[in-house]
JSON list of C-alpha atoms in Angstrom, two decimals:
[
{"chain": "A", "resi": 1, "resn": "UNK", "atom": "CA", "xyz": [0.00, 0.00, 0.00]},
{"chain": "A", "resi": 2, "resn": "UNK", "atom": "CA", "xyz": [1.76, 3.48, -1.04]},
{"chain": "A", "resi": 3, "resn": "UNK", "atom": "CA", "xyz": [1.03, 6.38, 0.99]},
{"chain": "A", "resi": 4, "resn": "UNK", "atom": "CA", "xyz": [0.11, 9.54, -1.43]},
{"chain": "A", "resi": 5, "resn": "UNK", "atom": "CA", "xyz": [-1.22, 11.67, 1.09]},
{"chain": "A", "resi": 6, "resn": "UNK", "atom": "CA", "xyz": [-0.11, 15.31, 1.55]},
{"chain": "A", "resi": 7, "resn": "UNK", "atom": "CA", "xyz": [1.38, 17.21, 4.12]},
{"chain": "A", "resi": 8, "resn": "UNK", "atom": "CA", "xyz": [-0.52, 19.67, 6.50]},
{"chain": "A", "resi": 9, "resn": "UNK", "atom": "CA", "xyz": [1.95, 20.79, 7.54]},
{"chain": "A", "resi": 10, "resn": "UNK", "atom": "CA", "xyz": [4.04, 21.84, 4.97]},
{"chain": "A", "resi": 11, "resn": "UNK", "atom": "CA", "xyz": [6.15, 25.16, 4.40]},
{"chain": "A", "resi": 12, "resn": "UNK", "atom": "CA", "xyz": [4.51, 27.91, 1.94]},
{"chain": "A", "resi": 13, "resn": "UNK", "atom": "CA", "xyz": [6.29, 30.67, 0.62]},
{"chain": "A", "resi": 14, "resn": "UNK", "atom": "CA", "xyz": [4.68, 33.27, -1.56]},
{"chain": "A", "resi": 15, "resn": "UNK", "atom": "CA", "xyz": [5.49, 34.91, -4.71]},
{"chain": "A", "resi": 16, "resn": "UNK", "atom": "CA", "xyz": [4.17, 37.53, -6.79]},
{"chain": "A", "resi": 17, "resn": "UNK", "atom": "CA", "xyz": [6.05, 37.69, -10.68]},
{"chain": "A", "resi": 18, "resn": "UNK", "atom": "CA", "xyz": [6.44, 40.58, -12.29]},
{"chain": "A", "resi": 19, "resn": "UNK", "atom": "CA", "xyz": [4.05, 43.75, -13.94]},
{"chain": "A", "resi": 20, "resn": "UNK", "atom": "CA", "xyz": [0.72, 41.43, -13.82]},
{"chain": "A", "resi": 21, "resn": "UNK", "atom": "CA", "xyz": [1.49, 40.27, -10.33]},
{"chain": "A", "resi": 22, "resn": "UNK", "atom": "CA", "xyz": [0.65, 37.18, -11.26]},
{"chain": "A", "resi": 23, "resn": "UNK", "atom": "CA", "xyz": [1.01, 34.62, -8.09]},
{"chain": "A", "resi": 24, "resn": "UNK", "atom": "CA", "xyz": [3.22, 31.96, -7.80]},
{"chain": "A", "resi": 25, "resn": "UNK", "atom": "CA", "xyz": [2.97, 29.70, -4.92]},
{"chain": "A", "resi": 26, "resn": "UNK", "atom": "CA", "xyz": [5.98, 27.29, -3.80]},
{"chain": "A", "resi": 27, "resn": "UNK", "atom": "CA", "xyz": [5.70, 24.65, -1.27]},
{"chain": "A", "resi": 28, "resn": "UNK", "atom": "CA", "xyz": [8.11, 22.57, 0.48]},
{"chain": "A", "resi": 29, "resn": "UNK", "atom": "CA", "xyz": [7.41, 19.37, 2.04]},
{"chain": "A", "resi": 30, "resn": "UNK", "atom": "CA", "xyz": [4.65, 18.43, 0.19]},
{"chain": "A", "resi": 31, "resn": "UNK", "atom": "CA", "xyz": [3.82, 15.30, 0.78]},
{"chain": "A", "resi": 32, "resn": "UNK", "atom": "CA", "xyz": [4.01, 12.77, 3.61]},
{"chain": "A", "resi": 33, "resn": "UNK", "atom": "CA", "xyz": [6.21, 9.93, 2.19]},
{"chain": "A", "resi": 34, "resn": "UNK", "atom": "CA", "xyz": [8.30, 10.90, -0.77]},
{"chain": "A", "resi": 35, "resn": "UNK", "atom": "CA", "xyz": [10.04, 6.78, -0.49]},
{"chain": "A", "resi": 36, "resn": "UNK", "atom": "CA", "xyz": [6.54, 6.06, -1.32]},
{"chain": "A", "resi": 37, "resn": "UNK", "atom": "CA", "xyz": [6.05, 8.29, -4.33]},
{"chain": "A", "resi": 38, "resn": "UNK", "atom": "CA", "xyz": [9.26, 7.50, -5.60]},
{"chain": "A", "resi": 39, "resn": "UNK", "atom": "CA", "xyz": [8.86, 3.79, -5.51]},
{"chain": "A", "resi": 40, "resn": "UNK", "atom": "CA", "xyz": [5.45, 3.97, -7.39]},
{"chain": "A", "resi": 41, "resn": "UNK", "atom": "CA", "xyz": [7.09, 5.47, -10.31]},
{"chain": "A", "resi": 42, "resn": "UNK", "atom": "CA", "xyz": [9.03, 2.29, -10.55]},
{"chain": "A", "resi": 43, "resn": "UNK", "atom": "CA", "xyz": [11.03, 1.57, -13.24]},
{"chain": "A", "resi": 44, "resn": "UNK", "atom": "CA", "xyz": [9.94, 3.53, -16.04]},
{"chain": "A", "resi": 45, "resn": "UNK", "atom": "CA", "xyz": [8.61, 0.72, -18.12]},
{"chain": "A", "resi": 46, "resn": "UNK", "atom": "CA", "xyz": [4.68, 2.25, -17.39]},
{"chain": "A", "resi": 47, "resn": "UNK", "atom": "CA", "xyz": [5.92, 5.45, -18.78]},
{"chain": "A", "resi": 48, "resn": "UNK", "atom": "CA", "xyz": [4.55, 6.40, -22.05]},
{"chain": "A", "resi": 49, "resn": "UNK", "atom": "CA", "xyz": [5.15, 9.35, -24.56]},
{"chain": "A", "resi": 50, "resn": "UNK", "atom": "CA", "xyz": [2.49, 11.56, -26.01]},
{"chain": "A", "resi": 51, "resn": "UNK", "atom": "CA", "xyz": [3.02, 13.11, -29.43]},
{"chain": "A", "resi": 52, "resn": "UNK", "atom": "CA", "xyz": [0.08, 14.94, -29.02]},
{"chain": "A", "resi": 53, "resn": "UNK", "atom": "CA", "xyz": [1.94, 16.70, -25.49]},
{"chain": "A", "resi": 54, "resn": "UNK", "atom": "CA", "xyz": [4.35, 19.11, -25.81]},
{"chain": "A", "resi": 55, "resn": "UNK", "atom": "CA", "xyz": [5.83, 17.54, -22.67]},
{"chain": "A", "resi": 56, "resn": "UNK", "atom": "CA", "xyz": [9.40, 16.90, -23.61]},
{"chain": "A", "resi": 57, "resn": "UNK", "atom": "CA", "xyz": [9.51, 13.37, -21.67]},
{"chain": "A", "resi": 58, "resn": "UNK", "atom": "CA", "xyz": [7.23, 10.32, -20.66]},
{"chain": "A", "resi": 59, "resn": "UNK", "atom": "CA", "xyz": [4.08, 10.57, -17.88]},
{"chain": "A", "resi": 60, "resn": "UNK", "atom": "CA", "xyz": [2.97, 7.66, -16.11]},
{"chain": "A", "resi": 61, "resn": "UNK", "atom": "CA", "xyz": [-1.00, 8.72, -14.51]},
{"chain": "A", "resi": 62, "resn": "UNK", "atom": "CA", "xyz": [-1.39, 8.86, -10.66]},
{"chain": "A", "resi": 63, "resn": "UNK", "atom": "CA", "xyz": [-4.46, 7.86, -8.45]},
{"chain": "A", "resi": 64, "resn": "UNK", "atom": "CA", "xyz": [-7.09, 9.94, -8.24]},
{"chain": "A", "resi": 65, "resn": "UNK", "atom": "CA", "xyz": [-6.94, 10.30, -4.77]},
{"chain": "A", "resi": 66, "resn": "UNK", "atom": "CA", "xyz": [-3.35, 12.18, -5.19]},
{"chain": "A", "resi": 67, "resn": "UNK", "atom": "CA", "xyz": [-5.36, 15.03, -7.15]},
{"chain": "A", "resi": 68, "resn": "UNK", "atom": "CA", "xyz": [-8.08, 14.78, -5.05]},
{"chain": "A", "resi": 69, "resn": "UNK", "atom": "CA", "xyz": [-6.31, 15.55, -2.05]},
{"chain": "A", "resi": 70, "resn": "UNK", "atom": "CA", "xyz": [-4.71, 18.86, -3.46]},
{"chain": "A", "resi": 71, "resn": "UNK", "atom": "CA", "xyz": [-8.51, 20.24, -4.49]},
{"chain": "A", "resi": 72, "resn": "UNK", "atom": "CA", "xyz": [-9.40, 19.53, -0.77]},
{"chain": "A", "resi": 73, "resn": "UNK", "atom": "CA", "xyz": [-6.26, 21.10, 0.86]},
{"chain": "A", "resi": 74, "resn": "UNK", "atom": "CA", "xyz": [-5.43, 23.90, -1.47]},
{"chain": "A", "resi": 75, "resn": "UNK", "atom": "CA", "xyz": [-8.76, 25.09, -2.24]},
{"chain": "A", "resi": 76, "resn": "UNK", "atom": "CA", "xyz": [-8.69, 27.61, 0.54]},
{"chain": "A", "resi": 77, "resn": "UNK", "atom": "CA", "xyz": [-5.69, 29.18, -0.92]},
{"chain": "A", "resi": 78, "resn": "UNK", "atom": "CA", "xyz": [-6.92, 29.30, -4.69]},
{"chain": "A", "resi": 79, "resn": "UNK", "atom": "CA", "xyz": [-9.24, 31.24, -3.15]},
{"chain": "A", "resi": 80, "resn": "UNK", "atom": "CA", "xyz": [-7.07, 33.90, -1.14]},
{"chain": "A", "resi": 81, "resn": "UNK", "atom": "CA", "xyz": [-4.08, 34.17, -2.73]},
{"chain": "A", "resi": 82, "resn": "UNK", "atom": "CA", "xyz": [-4.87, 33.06, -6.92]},
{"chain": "A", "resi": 83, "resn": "UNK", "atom": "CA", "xyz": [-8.38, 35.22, -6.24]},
{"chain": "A", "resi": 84, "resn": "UNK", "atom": "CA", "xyz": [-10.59, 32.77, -7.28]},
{"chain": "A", "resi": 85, "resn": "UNK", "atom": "CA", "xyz": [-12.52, 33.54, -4.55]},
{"chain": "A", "resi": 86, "resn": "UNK", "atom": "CA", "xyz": [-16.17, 33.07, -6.61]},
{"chain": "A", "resi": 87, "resn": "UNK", "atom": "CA", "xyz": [-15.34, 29.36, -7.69]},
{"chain": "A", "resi": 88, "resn": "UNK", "atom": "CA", "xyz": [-16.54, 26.80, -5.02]},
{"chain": "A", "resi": 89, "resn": "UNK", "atom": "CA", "xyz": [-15.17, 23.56, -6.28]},
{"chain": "A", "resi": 90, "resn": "UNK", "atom": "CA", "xyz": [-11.52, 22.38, -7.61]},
{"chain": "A", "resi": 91, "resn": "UNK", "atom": "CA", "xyz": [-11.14, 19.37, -10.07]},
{"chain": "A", "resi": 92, "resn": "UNK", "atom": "CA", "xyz": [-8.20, 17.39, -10.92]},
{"chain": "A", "resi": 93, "resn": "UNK", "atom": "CA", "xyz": [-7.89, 17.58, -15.02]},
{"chain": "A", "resi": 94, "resn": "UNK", "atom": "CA", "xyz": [-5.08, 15.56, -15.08]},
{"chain": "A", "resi": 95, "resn": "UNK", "atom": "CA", "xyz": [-2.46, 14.15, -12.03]},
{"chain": "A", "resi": 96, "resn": "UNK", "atom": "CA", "xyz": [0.81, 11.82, -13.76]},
{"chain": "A", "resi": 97, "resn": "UNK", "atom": "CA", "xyz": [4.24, 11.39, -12.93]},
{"chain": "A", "resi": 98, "resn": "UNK", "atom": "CA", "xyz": [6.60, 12.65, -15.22]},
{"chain": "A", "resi": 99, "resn": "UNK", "atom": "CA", "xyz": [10.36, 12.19, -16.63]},
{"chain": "A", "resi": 100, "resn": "UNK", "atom": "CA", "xyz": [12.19, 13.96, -18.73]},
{"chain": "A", "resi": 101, "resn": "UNK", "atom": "CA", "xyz": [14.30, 12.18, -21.13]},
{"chain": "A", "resi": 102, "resn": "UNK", "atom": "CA", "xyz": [13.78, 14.04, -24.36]},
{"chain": "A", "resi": 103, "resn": "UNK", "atom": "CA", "xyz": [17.33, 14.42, -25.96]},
{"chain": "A", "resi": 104, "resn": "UNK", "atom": "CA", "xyz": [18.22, 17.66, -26.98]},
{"chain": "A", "resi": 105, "resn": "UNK", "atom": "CA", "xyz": [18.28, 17.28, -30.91]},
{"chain": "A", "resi": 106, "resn": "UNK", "atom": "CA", "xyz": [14.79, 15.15, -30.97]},
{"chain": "A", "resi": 107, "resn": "UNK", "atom": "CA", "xyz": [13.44, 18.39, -29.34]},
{"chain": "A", "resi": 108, "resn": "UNK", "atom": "CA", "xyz": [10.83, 19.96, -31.17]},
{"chain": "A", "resi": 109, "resn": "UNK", "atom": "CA", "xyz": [10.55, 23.88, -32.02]},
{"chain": "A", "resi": 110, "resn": "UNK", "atom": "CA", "xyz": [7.68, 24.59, -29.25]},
{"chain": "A", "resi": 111, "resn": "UNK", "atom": "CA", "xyz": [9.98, 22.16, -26.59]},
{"chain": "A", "resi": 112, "resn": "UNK", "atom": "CA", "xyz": [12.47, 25.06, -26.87]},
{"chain": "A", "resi": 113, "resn": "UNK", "atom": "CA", "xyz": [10.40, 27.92, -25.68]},
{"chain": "A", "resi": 114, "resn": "UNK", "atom": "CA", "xyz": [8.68, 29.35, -22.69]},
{"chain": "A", "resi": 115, "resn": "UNK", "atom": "CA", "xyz": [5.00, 27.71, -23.18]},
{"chain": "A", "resi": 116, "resn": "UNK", "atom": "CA", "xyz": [1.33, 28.10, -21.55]},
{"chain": "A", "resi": 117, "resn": "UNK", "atom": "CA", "xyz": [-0.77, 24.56, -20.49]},
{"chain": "A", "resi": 118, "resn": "UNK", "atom": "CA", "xyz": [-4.36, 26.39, -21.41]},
{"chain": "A", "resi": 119, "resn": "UNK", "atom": "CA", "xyz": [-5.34, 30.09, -22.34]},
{"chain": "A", "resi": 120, "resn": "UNK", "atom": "CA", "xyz": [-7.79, 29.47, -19.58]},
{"chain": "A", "resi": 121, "resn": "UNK", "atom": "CA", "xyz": [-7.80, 31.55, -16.59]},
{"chain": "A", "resi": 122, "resn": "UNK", "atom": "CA", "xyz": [-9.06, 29.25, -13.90]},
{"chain": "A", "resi": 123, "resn": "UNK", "atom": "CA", "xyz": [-6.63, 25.98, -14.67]},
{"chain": "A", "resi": 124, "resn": "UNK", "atom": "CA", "xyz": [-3.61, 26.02, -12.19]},
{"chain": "A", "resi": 125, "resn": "UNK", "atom": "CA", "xyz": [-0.76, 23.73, -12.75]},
{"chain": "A", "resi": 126, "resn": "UNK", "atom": "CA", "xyz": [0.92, 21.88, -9.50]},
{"chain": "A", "resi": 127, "resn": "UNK", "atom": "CA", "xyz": [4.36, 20.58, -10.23]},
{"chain": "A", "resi": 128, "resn": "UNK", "atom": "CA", "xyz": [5.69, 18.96, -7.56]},
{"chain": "A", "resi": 129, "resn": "UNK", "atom": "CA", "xyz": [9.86, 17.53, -7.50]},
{"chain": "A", "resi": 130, "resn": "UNK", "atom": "CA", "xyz": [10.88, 14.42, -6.80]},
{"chain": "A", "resi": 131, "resn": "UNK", "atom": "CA", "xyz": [14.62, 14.85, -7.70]},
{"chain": "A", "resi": 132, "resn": "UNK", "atom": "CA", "xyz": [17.08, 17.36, -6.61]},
{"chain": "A", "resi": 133, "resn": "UNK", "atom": "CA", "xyz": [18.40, 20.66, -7.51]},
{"chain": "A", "resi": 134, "resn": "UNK", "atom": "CA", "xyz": [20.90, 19.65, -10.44]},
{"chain": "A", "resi": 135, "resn": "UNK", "atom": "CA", "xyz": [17.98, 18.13, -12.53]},
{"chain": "A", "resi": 136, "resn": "UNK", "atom": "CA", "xyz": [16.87, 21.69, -13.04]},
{"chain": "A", "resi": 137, "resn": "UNK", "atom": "CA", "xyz": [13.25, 23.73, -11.41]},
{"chain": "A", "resi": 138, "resn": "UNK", "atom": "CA", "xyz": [11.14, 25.90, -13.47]},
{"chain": "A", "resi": 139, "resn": "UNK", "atom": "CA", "xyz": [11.49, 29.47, -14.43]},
{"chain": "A", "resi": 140, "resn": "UNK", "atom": "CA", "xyz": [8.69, 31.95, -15.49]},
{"chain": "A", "resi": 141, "resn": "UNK", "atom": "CA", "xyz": [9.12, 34.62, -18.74]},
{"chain": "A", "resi": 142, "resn": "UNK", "atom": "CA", "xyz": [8.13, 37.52, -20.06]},
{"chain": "A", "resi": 143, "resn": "UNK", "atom": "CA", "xyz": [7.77, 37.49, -24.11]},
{"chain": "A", "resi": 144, "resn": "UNK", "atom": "CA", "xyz": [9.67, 40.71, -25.01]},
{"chain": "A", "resi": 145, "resn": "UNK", "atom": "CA", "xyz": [7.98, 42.06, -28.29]},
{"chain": "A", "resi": 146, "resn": "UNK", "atom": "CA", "xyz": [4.48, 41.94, -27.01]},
{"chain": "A", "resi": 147, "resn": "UNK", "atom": "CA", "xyz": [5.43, 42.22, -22.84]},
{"chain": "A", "resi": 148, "resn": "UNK", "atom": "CA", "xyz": [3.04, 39.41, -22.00]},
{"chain": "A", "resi": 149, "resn": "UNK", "atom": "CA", "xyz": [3.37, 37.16, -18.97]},
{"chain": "A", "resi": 150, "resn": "UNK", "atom": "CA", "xyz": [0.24, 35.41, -19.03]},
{"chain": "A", "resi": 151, "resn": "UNK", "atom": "CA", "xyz": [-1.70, 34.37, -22.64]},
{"chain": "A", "resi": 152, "resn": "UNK", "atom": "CA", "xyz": [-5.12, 34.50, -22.36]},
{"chain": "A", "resi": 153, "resn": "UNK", "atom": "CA", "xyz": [-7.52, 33.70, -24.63]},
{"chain": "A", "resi": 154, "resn": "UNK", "atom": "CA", "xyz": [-7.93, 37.24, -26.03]},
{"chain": "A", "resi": 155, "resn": "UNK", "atom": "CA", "xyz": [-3.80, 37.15, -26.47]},
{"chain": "A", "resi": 156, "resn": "UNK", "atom": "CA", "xyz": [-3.63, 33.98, -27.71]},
{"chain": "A", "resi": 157, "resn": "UNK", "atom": "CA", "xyz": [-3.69, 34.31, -31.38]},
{"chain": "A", "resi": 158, "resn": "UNK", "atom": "CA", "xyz": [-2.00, 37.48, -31.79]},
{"chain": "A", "resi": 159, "resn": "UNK", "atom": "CA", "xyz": [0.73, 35.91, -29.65]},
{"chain": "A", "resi": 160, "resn": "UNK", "atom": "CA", "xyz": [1.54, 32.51, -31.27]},
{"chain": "A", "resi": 161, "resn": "UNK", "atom": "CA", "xyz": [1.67, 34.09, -35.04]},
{"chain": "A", "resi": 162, "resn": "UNK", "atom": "CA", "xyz": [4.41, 36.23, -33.22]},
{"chain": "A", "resi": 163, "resn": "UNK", "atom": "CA", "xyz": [6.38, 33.89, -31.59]},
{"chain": "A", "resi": 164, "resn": "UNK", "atom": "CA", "xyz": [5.78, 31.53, -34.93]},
{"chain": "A", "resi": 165, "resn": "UNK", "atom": "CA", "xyz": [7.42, 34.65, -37.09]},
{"chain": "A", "resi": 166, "resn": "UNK", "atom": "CA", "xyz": [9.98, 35.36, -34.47]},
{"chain": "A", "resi": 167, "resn": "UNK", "atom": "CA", "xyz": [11.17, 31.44, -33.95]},
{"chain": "A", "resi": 168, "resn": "UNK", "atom": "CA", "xyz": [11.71, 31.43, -37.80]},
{"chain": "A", "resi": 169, "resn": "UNK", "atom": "CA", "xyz": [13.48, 34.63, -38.04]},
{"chain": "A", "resi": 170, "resn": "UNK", "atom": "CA", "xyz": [16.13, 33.44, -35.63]},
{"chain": "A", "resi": 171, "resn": "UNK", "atom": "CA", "xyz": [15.93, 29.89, -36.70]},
{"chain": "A", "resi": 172, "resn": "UNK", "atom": "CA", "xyz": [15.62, 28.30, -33.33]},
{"chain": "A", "resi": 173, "resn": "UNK", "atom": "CA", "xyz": [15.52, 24.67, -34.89]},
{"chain": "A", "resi": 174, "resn": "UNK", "atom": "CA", "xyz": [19.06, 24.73, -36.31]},
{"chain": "A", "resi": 175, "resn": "UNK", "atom": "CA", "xyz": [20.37, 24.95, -32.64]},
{"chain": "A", "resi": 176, "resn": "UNK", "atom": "CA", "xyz": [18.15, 23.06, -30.35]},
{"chain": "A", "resi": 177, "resn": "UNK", "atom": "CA", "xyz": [18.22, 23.48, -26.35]},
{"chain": "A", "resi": 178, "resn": "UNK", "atom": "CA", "xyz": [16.42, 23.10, -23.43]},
{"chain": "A", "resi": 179, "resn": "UNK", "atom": "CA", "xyz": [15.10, 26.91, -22.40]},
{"chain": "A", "resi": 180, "resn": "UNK", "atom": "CA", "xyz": [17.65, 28.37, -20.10]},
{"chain": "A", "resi": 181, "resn": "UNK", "atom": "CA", "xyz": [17.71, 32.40, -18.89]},
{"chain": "A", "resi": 182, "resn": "UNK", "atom": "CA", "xyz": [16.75, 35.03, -21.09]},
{"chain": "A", "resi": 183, "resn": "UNK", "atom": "CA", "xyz": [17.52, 34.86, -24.77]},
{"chain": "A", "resi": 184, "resn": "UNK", "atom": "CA", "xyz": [16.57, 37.56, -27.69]},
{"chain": "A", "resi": 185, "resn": "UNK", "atom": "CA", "xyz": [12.69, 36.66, -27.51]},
{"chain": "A", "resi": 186, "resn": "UNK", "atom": "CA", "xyz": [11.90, 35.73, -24.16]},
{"chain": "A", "resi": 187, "resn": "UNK", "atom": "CA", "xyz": [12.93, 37.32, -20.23]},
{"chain": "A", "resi": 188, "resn": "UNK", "atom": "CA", "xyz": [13.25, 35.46, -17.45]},
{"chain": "A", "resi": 189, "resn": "UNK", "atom": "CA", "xyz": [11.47, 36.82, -14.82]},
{"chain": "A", "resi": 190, "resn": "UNK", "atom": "CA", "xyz": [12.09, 34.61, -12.20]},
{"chain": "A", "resi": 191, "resn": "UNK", "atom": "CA", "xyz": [13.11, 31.38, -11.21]},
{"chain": "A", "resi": 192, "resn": "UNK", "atom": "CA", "xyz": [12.60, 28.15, -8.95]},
{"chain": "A", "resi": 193, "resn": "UNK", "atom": "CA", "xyz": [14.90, 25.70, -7.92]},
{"chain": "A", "resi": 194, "resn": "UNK", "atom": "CA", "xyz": [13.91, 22.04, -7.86]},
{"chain": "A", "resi": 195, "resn": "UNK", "atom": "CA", "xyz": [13.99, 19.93, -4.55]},
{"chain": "A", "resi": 196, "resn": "UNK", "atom": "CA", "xyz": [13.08, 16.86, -3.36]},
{"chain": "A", "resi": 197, "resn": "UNK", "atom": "CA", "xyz": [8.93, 17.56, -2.11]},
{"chain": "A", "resi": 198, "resn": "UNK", "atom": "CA", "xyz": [8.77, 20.80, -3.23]},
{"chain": "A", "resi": 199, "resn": "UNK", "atom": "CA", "xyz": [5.57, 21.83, -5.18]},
{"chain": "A", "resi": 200, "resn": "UNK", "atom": "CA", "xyz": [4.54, 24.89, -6.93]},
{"chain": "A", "resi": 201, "resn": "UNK", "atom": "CA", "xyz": [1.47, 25.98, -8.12]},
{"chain": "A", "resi": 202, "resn": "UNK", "atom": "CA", "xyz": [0.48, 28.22, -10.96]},
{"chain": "A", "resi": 203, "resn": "UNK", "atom": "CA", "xyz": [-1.72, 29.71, -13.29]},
{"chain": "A", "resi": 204, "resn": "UNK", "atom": "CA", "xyz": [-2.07, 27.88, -15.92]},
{"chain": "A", "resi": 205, "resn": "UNK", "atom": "CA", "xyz": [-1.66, 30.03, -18.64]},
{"chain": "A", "resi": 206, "resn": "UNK", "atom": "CA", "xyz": [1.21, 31.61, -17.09]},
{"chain": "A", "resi": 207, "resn": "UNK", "atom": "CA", "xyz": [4.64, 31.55, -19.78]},
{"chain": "A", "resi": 208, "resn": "UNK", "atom": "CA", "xyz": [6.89, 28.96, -18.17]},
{"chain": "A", "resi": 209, "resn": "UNK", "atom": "CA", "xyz": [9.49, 26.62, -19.01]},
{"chain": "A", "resi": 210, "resn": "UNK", "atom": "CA", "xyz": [11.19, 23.36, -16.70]},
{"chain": "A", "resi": 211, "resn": "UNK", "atom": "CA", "xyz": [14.73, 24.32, -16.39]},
{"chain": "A", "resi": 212, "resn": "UNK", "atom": "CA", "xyz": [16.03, 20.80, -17.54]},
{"chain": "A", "resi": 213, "resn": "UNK", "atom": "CA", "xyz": [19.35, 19.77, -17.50]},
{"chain": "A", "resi": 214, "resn": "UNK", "atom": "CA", "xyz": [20.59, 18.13, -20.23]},
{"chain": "A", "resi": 215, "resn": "UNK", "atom": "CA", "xyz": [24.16, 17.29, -19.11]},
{"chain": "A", "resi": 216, "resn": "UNK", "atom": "CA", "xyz": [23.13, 15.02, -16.32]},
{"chain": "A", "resi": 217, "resn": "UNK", "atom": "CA", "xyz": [21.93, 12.57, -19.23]},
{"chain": "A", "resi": 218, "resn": "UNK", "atom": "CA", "xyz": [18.58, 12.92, -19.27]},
{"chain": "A", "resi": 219, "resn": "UNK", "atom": "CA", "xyz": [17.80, 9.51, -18.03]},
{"chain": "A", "resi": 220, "resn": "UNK", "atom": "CA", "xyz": [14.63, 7.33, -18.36]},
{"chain": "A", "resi": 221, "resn": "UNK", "atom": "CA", "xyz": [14.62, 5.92, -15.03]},
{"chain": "A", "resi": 222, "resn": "UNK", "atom": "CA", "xyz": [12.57, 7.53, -12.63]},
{"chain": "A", "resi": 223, "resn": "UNK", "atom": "CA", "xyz": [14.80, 7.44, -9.40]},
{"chain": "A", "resi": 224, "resn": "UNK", "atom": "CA", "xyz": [17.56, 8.93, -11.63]},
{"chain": "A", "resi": 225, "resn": "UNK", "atom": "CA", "xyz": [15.96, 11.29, -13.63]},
{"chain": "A", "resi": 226, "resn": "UNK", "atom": "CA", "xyz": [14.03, 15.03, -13.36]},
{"chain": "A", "resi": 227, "resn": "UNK", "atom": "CA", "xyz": [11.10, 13.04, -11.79]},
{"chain": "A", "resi": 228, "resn": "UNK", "atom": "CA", "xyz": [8.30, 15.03, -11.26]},
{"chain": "A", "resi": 229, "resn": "UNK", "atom": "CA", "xyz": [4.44, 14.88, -10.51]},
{"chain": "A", "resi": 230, "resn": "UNK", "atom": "CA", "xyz": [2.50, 17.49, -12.90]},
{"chain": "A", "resi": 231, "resn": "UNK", "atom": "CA", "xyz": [-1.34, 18.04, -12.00]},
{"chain": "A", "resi": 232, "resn": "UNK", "atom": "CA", "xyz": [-3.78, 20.30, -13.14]},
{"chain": "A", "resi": 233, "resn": "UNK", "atom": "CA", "xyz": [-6.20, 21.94, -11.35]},
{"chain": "A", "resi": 234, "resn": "UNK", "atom": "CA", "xyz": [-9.40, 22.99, -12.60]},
{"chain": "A", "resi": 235, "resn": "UNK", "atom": "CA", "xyz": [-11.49, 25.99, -10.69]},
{"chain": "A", "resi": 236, "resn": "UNK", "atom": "CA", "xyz": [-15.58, 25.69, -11.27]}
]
């Protein structure tokens, strides 16, 4: 029997990201048994890819009752500090475990930049470590021409033509990477470090990018890899 509960007791530390304030919300000791999480995961044979997912890696679901749990114990703070104050119930869109282990020259144009999960403005994402600092956290960006942080729906076309146009110009496929810092499109507004059960949580359609490190080898196995649990949250 694994143990997936959460910790109510865990450490919160609060963030606001630059000109839209938008919130950011990091939490340490996350959940109760990390040995637990860690040794579902297994050994990476229940992984699969998704060409349909820009996820640069392989995502294994969890149980329900992971994603469950968050709604229940985070709801309170979607509503104070993400001011979603007039939604009354949280849903779990999606909870898996996830590895990356795409190498860097498979990588695909939209891998290589900052990204959104939704244009929707009550989805938050919940990405929560289960490796260590040198496997790379997640940074948030700024796109420079058009200043946005967040792409709503409203942004959303007038945004991806430019970024389309702007990936061309600089012809971002003949040099693949893994998003790191600023670079002539993108700033880097700010930046978190992984940890072992650390979580952060997110809007959604916030520009962000996993800060993956490619020169650790990018491995396929869970316990030696940038294991991770990615959920998202849905606000009703």
């Amino acid at each position: 029997m694994f143990d997936f509960s959460l910790n109510n007791q865990a450490i919160l530390t609060k963030h606001i990201i630059g000109a839209e304030k938008i919130p950011l919300l990091i939490i340490d000791n996350f959940a109760n048994s990390v040995t637990d999480l860690v040794e579902f995961a297994g050994d990476g044979s229940a992984f699969r890819a998704d060409k349909n997912n820009f996820y640069p890696g392989k995502r294994k679901l969890m149980p329900s009752e992971y994603g469950e749990q968050i709604c229940r114990q985070y709801l309170p703070l979607f509503h104070s500090f993400f001011g979603s104050s007039q939604t009354s119930v949280a849903k779990t869109v999606i909870s898996a475990l996830a590895v990356a282990d795409t190498p860097v020259t498979q990588l695909r144009p939209m891998q290589m930049l900052p990204h959104i999960d939704t244009p929707q403005s009550n989805q938050f994402a919940v990405v929560h470590y289960l490796c260590n600092e040198d496997h790379g956290g997640t940074s948030f960006y700024r796109h420079k021409e058009t200043g946005y942080q967040t792409i709503t729906q409203d942004r959303l076309y007038y945004y991806a033509n430019q970024v389309k146009k702007e990936a061309m110009a600089n012809q971002i496929h003949k040099t693949p990477k893994y998003m790191h810092g600023s670079d002539k499109l993108f700033e880097q507004l700010y930046s978190v470090e992984a940890r072992m059960n650390r979580a952060i949580i997110y809007p959604s359609n916030l520009l962000h990018s996993g800060n993956v490190n490619a020169a650790l080898g990018l491995s396929s196995v869970p316990q030696k890899g940038r294991l991770t649990i990615g959920s998202f949250i849905l606000l009703e």
